[in-house]
PDB file of C-alpha atoms and ligand atoms in Angstrom:
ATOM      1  CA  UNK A   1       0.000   0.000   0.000  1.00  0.00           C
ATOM      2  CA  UNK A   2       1.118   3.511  -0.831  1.00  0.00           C
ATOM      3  CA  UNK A   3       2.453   5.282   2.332  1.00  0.00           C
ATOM      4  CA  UNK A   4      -0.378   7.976   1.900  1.00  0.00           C
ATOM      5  CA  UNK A   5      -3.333   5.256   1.336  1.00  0.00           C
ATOM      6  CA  UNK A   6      -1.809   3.732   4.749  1.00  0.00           C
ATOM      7  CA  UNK A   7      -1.936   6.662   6.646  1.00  0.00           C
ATOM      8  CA  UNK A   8      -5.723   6.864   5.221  1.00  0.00           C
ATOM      9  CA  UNK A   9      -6.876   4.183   5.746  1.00  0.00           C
ATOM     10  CA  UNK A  10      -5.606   3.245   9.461  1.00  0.00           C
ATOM     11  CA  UNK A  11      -8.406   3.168  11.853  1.00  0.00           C
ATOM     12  CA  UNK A  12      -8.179   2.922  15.720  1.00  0.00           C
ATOM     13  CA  UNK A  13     -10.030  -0.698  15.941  1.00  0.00           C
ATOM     14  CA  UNK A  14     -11.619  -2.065  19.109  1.00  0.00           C
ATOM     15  CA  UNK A  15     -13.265  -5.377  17.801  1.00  0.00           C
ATOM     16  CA  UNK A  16     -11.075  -8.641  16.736  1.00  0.00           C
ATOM     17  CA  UNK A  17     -11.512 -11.801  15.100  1.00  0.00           C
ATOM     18  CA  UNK A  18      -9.787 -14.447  16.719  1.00  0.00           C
ATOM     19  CA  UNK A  19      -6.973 -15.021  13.864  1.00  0.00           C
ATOM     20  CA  UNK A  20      -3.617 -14.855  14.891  1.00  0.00           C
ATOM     21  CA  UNK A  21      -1.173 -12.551  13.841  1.00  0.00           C
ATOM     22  CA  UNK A  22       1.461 -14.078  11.416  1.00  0.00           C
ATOM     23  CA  UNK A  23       4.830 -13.953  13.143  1.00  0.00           C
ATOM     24  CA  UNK A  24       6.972 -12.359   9.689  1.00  0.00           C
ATOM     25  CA  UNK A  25       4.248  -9.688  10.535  1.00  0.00           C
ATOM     26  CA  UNK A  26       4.684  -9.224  13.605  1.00  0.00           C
ATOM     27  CA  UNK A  27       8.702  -9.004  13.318  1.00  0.00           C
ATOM     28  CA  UNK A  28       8.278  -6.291  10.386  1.00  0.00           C
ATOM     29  CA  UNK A  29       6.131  -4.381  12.711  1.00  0.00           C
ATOM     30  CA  UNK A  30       8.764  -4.123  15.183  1.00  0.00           C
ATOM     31  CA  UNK A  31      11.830  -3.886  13.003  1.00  0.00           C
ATOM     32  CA  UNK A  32      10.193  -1.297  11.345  1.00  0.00           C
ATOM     33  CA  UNK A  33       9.238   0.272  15.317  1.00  0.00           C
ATOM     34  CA  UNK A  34      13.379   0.647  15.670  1.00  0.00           C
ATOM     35  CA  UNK A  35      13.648   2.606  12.525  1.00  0.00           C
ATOM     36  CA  UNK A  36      11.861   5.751  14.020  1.00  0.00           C
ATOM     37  CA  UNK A  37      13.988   8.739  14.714  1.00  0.00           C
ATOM     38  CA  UNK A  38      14.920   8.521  18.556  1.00  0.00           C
ATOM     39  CA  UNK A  39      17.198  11.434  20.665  1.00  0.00           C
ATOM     40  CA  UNK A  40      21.112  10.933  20.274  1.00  0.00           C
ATOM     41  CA  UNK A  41      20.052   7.879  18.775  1.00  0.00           C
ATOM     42  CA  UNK A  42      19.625   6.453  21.754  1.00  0.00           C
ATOM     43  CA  UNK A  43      16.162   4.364  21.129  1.00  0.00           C
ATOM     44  CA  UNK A  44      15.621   4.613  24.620  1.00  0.00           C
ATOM     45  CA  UNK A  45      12.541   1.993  24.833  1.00  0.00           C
ATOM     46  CA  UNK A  46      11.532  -1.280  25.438  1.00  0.00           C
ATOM     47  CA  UNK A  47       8.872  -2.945  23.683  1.00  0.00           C
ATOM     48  CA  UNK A  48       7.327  -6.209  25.570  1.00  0.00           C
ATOM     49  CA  UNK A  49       5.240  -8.362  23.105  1.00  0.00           C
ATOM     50  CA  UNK A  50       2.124  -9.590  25.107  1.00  0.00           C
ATOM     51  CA  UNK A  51       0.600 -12.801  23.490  1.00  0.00           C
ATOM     52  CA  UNK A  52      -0.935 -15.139  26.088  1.00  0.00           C
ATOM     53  CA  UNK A  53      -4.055 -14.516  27.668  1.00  0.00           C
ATOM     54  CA  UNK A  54      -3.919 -14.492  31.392  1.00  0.00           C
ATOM     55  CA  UNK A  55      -1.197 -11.170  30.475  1.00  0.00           C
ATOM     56  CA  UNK A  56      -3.337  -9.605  28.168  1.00  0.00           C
ATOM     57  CA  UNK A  57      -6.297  -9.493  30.847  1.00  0.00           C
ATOM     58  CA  UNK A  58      -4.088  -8.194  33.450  1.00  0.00           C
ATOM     59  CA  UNK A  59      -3.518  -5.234  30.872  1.00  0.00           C
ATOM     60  CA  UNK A  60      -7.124  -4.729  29.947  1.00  0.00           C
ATOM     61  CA  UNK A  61      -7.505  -4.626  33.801  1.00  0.00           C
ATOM     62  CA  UNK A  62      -5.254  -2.673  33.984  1.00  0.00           C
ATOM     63  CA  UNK A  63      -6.436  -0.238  31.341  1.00  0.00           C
ATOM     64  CA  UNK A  64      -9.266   0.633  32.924  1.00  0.00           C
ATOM     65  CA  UNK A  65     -11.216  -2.495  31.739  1.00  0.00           C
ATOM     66  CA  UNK A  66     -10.963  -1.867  28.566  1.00  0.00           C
ATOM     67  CA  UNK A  67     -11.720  -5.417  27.653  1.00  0.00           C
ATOM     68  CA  UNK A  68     -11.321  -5.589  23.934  1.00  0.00           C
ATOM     69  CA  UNK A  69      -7.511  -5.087  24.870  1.00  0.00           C
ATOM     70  CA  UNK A  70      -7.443  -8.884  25.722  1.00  0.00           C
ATOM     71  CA  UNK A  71      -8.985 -10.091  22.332  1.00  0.00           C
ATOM     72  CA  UNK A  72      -6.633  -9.004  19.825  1.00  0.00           C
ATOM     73  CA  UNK A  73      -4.079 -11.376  19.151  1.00  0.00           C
ATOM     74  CA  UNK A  74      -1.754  -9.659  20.693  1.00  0.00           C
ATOM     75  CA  UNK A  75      -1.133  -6.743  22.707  1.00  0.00           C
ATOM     76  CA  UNK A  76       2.746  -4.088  22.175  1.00  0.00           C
ATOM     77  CA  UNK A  77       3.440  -2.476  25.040  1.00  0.00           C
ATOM     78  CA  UNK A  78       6.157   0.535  24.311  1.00  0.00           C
ATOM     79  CA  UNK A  79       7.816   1.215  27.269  1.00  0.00           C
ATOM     80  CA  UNK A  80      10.419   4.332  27.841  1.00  0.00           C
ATOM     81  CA  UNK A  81      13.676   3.940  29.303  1.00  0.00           C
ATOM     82  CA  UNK A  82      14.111   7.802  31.068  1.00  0.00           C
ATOM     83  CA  UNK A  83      17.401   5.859  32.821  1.00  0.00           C
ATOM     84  CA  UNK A  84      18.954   5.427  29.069  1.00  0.00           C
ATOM     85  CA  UNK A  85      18.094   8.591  28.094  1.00  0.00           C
ATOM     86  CA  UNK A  86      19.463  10.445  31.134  1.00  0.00           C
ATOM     87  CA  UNK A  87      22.683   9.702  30.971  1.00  0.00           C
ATOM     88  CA  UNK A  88      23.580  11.818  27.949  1.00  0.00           C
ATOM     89  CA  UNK A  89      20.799  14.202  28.280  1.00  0.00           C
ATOM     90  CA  UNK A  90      20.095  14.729  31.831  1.00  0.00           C
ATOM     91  CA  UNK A  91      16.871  15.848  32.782  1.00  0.00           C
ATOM     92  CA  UNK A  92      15.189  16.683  29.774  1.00  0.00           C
ATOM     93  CA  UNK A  93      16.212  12.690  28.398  1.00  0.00           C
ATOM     94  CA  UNK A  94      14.324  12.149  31.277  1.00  0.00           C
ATOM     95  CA  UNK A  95      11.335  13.453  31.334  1.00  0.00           C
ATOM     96  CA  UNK A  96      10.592  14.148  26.982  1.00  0.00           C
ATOM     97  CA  UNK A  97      13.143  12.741  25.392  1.00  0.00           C
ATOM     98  CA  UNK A  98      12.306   9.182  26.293  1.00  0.00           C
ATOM     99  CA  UNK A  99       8.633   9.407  25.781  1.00  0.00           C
ATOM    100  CA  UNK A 100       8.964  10.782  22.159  1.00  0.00           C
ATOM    101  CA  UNK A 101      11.311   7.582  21.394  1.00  0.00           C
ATOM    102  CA  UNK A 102       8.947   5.294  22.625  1.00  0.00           C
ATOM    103  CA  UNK A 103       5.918   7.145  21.494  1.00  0.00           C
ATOM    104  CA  UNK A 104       7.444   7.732  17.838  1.00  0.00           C
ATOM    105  CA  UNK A 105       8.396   4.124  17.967  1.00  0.00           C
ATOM    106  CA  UNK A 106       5.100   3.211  19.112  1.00  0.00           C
ATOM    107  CA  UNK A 107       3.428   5.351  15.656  1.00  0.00           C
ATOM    108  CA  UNK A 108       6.038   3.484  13.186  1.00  0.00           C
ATOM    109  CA  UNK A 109       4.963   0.579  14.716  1.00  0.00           C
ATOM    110  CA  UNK A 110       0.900   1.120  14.636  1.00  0.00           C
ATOM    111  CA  UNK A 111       1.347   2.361  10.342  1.00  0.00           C
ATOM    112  CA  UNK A 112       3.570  -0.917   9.895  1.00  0.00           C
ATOM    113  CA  UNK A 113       1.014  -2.806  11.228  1.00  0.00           C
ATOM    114  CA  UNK A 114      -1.813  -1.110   8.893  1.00  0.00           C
ATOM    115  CA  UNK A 115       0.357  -1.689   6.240  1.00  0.00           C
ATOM    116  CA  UNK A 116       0.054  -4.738   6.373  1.00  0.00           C
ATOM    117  CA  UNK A 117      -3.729  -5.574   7.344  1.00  0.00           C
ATOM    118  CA  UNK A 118      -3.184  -5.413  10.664  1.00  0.00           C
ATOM    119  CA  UNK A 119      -6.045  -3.520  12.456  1.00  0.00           C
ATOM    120  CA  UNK A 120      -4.539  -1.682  16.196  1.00  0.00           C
ATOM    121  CA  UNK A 121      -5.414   1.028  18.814  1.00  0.00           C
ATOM    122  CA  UNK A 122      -3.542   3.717  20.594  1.00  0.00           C
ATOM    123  CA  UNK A 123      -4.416   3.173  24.139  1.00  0.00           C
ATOM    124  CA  UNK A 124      -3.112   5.288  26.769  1.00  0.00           C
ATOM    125  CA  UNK A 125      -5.448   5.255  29.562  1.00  0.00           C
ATOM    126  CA  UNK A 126      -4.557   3.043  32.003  1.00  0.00           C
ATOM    127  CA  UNK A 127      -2.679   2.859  35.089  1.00  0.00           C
ATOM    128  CA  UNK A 128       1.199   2.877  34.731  1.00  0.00           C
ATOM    129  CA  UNK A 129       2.501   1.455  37.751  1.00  0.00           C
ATOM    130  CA  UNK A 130      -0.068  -1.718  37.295  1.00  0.00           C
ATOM    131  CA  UNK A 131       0.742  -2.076  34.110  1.00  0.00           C
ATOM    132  CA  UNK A 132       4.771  -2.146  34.812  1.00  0.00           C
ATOM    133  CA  UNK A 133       3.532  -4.552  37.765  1.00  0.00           C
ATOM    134  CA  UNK A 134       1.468  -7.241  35.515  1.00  0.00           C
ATOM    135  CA  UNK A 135       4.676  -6.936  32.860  1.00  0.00           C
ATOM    136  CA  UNK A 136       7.405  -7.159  35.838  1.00  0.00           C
ATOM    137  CA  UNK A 137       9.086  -4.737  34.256  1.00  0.00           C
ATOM    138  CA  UNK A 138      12.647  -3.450  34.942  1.00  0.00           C
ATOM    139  CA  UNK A 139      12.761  -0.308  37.868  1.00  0.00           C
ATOM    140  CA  UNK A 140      12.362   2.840  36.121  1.00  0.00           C
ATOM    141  CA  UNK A 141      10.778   1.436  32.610  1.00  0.00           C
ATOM    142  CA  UNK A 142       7.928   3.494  31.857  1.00  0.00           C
ATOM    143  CA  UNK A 143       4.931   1.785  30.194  1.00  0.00           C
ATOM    144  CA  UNK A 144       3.439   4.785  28.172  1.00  0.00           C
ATOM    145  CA  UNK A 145       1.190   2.978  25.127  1.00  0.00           C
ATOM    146  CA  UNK A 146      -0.111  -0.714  25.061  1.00  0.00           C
ATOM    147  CA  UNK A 147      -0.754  -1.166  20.974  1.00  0.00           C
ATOM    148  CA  UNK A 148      -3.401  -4.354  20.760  1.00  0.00           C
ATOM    149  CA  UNK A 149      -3.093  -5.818  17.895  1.00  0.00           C
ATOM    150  CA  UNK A 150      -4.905  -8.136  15.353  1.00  0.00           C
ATOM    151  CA  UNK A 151      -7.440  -8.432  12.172  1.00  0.00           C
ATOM    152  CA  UNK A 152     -10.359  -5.985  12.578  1.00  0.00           C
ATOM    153  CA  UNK A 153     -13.678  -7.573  13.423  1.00  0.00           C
ATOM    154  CA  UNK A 154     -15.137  -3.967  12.740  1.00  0.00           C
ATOM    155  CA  UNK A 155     -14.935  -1.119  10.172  1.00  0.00           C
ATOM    156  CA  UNK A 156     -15.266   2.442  11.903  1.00  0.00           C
ATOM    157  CA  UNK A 157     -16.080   5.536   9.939  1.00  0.00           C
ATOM    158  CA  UNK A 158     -13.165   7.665   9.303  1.00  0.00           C
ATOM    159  CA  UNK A 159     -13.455  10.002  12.321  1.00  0.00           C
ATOM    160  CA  UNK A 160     -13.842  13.931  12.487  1.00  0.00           C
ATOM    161  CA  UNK A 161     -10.529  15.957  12.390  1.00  0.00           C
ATOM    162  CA  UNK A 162     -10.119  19.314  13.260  1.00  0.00           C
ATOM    163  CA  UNK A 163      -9.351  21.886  10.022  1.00  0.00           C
ATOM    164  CA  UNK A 164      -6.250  22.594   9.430  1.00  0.00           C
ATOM    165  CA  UNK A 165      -6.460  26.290   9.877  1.00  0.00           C
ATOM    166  CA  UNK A 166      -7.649  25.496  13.393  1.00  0.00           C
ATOM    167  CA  UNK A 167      -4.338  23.675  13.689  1.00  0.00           C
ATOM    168  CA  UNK A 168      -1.923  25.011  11.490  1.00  0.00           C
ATOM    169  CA  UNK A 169      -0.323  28.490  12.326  1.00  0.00           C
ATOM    170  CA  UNK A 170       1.546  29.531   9.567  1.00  0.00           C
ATOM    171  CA  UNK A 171       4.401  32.465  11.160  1.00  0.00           C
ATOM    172  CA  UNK A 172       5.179  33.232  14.419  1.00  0.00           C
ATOM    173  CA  UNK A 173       2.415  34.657  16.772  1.00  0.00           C
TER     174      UNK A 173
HETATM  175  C1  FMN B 201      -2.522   9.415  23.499  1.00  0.00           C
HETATM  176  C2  FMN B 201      -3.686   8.574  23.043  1.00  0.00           C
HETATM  177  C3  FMN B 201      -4.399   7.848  23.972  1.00  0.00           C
HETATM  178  C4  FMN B 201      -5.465   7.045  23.562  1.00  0.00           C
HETATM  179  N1  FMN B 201      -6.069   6.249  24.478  1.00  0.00           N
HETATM  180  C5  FMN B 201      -7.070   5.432  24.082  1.00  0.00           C
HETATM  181  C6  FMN B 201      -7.642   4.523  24.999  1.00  0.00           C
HETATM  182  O1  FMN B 201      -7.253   4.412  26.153  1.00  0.00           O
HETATM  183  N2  FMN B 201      -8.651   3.739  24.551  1.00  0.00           N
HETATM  184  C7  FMN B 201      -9.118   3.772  23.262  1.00  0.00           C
HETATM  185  O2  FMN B 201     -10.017   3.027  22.934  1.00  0.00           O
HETATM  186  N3  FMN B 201      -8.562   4.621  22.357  1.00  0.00           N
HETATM  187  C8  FMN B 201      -7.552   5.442  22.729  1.00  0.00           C
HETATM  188  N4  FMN B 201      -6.932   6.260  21.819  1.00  0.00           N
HETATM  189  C9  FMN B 201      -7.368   6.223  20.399  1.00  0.00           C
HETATM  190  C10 FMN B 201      -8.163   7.484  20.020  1.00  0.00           C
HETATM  191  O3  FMN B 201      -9.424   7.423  20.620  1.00  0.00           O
HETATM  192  C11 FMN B 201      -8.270   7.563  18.480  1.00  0.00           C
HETATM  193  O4  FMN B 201      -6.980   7.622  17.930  1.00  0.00           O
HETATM  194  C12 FMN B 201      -9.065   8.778  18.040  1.00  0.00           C
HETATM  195  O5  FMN B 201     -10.398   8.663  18.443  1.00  0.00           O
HETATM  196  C13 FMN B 201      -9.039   8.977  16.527  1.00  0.00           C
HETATM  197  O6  FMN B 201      -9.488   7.815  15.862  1.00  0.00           O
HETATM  198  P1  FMN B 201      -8.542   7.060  14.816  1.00  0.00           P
HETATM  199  O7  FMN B 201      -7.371   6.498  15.552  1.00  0.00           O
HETATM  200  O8  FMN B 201      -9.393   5.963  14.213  1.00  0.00           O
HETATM  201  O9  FMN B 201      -8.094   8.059  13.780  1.00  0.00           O
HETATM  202  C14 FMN B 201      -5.860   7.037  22.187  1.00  0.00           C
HETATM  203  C15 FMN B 201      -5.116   7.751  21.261  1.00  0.00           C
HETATM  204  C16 FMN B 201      -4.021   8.488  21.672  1.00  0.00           C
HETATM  205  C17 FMN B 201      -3.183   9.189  20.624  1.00  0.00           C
END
């Protein structure tokens, strides 16, 4: 599909079939996930793949119940490393630097996946320190998106957007 068309045509999906998600997939999705611009070049995430059930409905637990997180195939959780991102850029690798790695990882990731068929949400409410606690995750590993992912059971209407002279500014203020 033509990189516009895929952009297009993505659609936050919340409804799966059961089918699994073919495992070249999967590893182009996240080989393509570590060719995303990161700070210093630093890529300073984690991602945990999620594929077995009793995980993936700790996660939709923990995200609020948001139970169709459990029934797609599998579930991406991009994780930022502020510890990796510190040490060369103190504070501000911290606190931003690390989240826009993981997060831009986290959007290469959900456009390789519609590239490919895949169907996938953004989900970002839910409650970081259970999340890091159902995962185990390392001290200081920030979960920041969990990215379900599978073949869409549903076809949403291509959602309102804002004009783009309510969000472009073209010049300074
Ligand atoms: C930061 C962020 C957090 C989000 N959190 C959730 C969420 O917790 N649950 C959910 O169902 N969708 C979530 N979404 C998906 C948005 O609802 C969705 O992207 C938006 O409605 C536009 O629809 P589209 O993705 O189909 O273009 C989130 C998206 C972003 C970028």
């Amino acid at each position: 599909m033509h990189f516009f068309d895929v952009v297009e045509k993505r659609r936050s999906v919340r409804v799966f079939t059961g089918a699994s998600v073919e495992a070249g997939k999967l590893e182009a999705v996240l080989a393509t996930a570590t060719l995303a611009p990161s700070a210093g070049d630093l890529q300073a995430y984690r991602i945990v793949v999620i594929d077995d059930a009793v995980t993936k409905k700790a996660l939709a637990a923990a995200a609020l119940d948001q139970d169709f997180v459990a029934e797609a195939a599998l579930v991406l959780v991009f994780c930022a490393d502020p510890g990796r991102s510190e040490t060369r850029y103190g504070q501000r690798g911290a606190s931003l630097y690390c989240i826009q790695d993981a997060t831009i990882a986290a959007c290469y990731a959900q456009l390789a996946a519609a590239a490919q068929g895949l169907a996938s949400c953004w989900v970002g409410a839910f409650d970081e320190a259970r999340v890091a606690a159902v995962l185990c995750a390392p001290p200081g590993l920030r979960p920041v998106m969990l990215m379900p992912i599978g073949y869409a059971a549903e076809a949403p209407e291509r959602p309102h957007r804002r004009a783009l002279e309510a969000l472009v500014h073209r010049g300074a203020w």
